[in-house]
XYZ file of C-alpha atoms in Angstrom:
176
model
C 122.696 115.714 74.368
C 120.299 112.891 73.294
C 118.528 110.590 75.979
C 119.292 106.958 75.393
C 116.058 105.278 75.837
C 116.227 101.381 75.439
C 113.965 100.184 72.679
C 112.288 96.757 72.784
C 110.829 94.658 70.312
C 107.209 93.677 71.400
C 104.149 92.124 70.332
C 101.178 94.327 70.176
C 98.699 93.371 72.846
C 95.792 94.043 70.471
C 96.790 92.652 67.119
C 99.916 90.664 67.942
C 101.991 92.335 65.258
C 105.675 92.899 66.275
C 106.824 96.551 66.761
C 109.494 98.719 68.376
C 108.461 99.969 71.715
C 110.209 103.218 72.552
C 108.548 104.239 75.750
C 106.953 100.859 77.094
C 103.970 100.999 74.828
C 101.948 97.900 74.909
C 100.165 98.526 71.443
C 101.514 99.183 68.057
C 101.131 102.635 66.476
C 98.052 101.578 64.277
C 96.323 100.068 67.327
C 96.914 103.259 69.412
C 95.318 105.366 66.456
C 92.383 102.843 66.356
C 92.048 103.138 70.068
C 92.068 106.743 70.260
C 89.557 106.776 67.282
C 87.236 104.492 69.270
C 87.559 106.765 72.521
C 86.686 109.863 70.313
C 83.607 107.877 69.101
C 82.565 106.932 72.700
C 82.934 110.394 73.916
C 80.874 111.844 71.185
C 78.206 108.976 71.904
C 78.214 109.872 75.625
C 77.755 113.533 74.883
C 74.843 112.897 72.561
C 73.300 110.344 74.948
C 73.726 111.677 78.302
C 72.760 109.397 81.146
C 73.842 106.309 79.290
C 75.482 103.450 81.304
C 78.672 101.609 80.786
C 76.859 98.514 79.602
C 75.196 100.607 76.812
C 78.414 101.919 75.885
C 79.987 98.341 75.750
C 77.149 96.935 73.670
C 76.985 99.976 71.460
C 80.886 99.826 70.557
C 81.898 96.190 71.371
C 84.388 97.230 74.212
C 85.025 95.792 77.462
C 83.977 97.208 80.722
C 87.899 97.677 81.530
C 88.251 100.030 78.293
C 85.482 102.291 79.525
C 86.851 102.276 82.983
C 90.303 103.063 81.879
C 88.695 106.023 79.746
C 87.103 107.143 83.004
C 90.401 106.919 84.977
C 92.238 108.871 82.249
C 89.729 111.648 82.849
C 88.396 111.711 79.218
C 84.900 112.112 80.590
C 85.902 115.040 83.017
C 83.809 117.549 81.004
C 81.120 115.263 80.002
C 77.981 114.424 81.972
C 78.316 110.649 82.334
C 74.788 110.076 83.861
C 74.912 106.418 84.841
C 78.413 105.664 84.206
C 79.201 104.242 87.651
C 81.364 101.453 88.602
C 82.226 99.697 91.923
C 84.810 100.972 94.526
C 87.544 98.174 94.730
C 87.158 98.151 98.424
C 83.534 98.137 99.376
C 81.674 98.079 96.011
C 79.925 101.336 96.482
C 79.198 102.884 92.879
C 81.822 105.609 92.141
C 82.206 107.762 88.961
C 86.125 108.096 89.093
C 89.302 106.934 90.670
C 89.689 103.461 92.279
C 88.186 103.920 95.954
C 85.189 105.960 97.111
C 85.725 109.035 99.302
C 84.989 106.895 102.576
C 87.509 104.228 101.687
C 90.071 106.709 100.677
C 89.509 108.428 104.099
C 89.985 105.134 105.986
C 92.899 104.285 103.761
C 94.787 107.549 104.501
C 93.914 107.122 108.371
C 95.220 103.600 108.556
C 98.434 104.543 106.489
C 99.073 107.397 108.978
C 98.473 105.186 111.947
C 100.941 102.575 110.581
C 103.544 105.071 109.673
C 103.526 106.663 113.271
C 103.514 103.198 114.960
C 106.398 102.157 112.664
C 108.415 105.378 113.661
C 107.977 104.943 117.400
C 108.600 101.187 116.899
C 111.958 101.874 115.157
C 112.914 104.424 117.693
C 113.250 107.068 115.104
C 111.094 109.370 117.201
C 108.893 109.343 120.192
C 106.395 111.887 118.405
C 104.233 110.548 115.420
C 105.616 110.824 111.959
C 102.609 112.812 111.122
C 103.811 115.663 113.564
C 107.419 115.813 112.287
C 108.707 117.668 109.377
C 110.407 115.901 106.519
C 113.895 117.162 107.677
C 112.881 115.945 111.198
C 111.887 112.479 109.795
C 115.122 112.231 107.774
C 117.337 113.418 110.619
C 115.840 110.794 112.913
C 115.929 108.012 110.394
C 119.632 108.894 109.806
C 120.297 108.854 113.391
C 118.709 105.302 113.652
C 120.832 104.051 110.810
C 123.954 105.547 112.393
C 123.180 103.740 115.664
C 122.714 100.245 113.824
C 125.982 100.753 111.902
C 127.716 101.581 115.388
C 126.183 98.472 116.951
C 127.474 96.373 113.890
C 130.862 97.743 114.044
C 131.014 97.147 117.754
C 129.961 93.488 117.184
C 132.459 93.179 114.338
C 135.139 94.490 116.565
C 134.193 92.002 119.394
C 134.364 89.063 116.673
C 137.720 90.298 115.512
C 139.160 90.460 119.084
C 137.889 86.793 119.809
C 139.294 85.543 116.491
C 142.603 87.180 117.085
C 142.920 85.725 120.678
C 142.376 82.339 119.161
C 144.888 82.796 116.445
C 147.372 83.973 119.102
C 146.744 80.867 121.210
C 147.137 78.425 118.365
C 150.347 80.304 117.052
C 151.720 80.064 120.890
C 151.253 76.439 120.851
C 153.261 75.545 117.668
């Protein structure tokens, strides 16, 4: 059984040439190959010049800071001593070597997310205990119960409205 993946005709983000994108690629095959070759050259350079900075790589290869950061985020430098290849945390600006946020900001983000989830669960009446203390099954059951209550409430209102409408119709029919 073959998967039916939709193919789209796109313009290459690098060279502008039209190509068929099978899996959402943004670059044509030739530009992907060129990009991979450039990445290999940069990796070789960083291995030979340990301690180099992002700006040195940018200057040496004529690539953007975003290109080098994407390489770092892909994990291409995982086994290479990157020396001064730091870039700023997106939250506080502290220099980091990988990821998007520094460990302090990640910790704060996790804590805040957990607090918000707990507050939301209590506010929605899903549970009187924080979500962080509930198992997945407990969370799903509590959420299903809440949805059932909401549906019952809707049906009850619907029934009330139907009763009112029926009474009005009966009055108008009786007057004729």
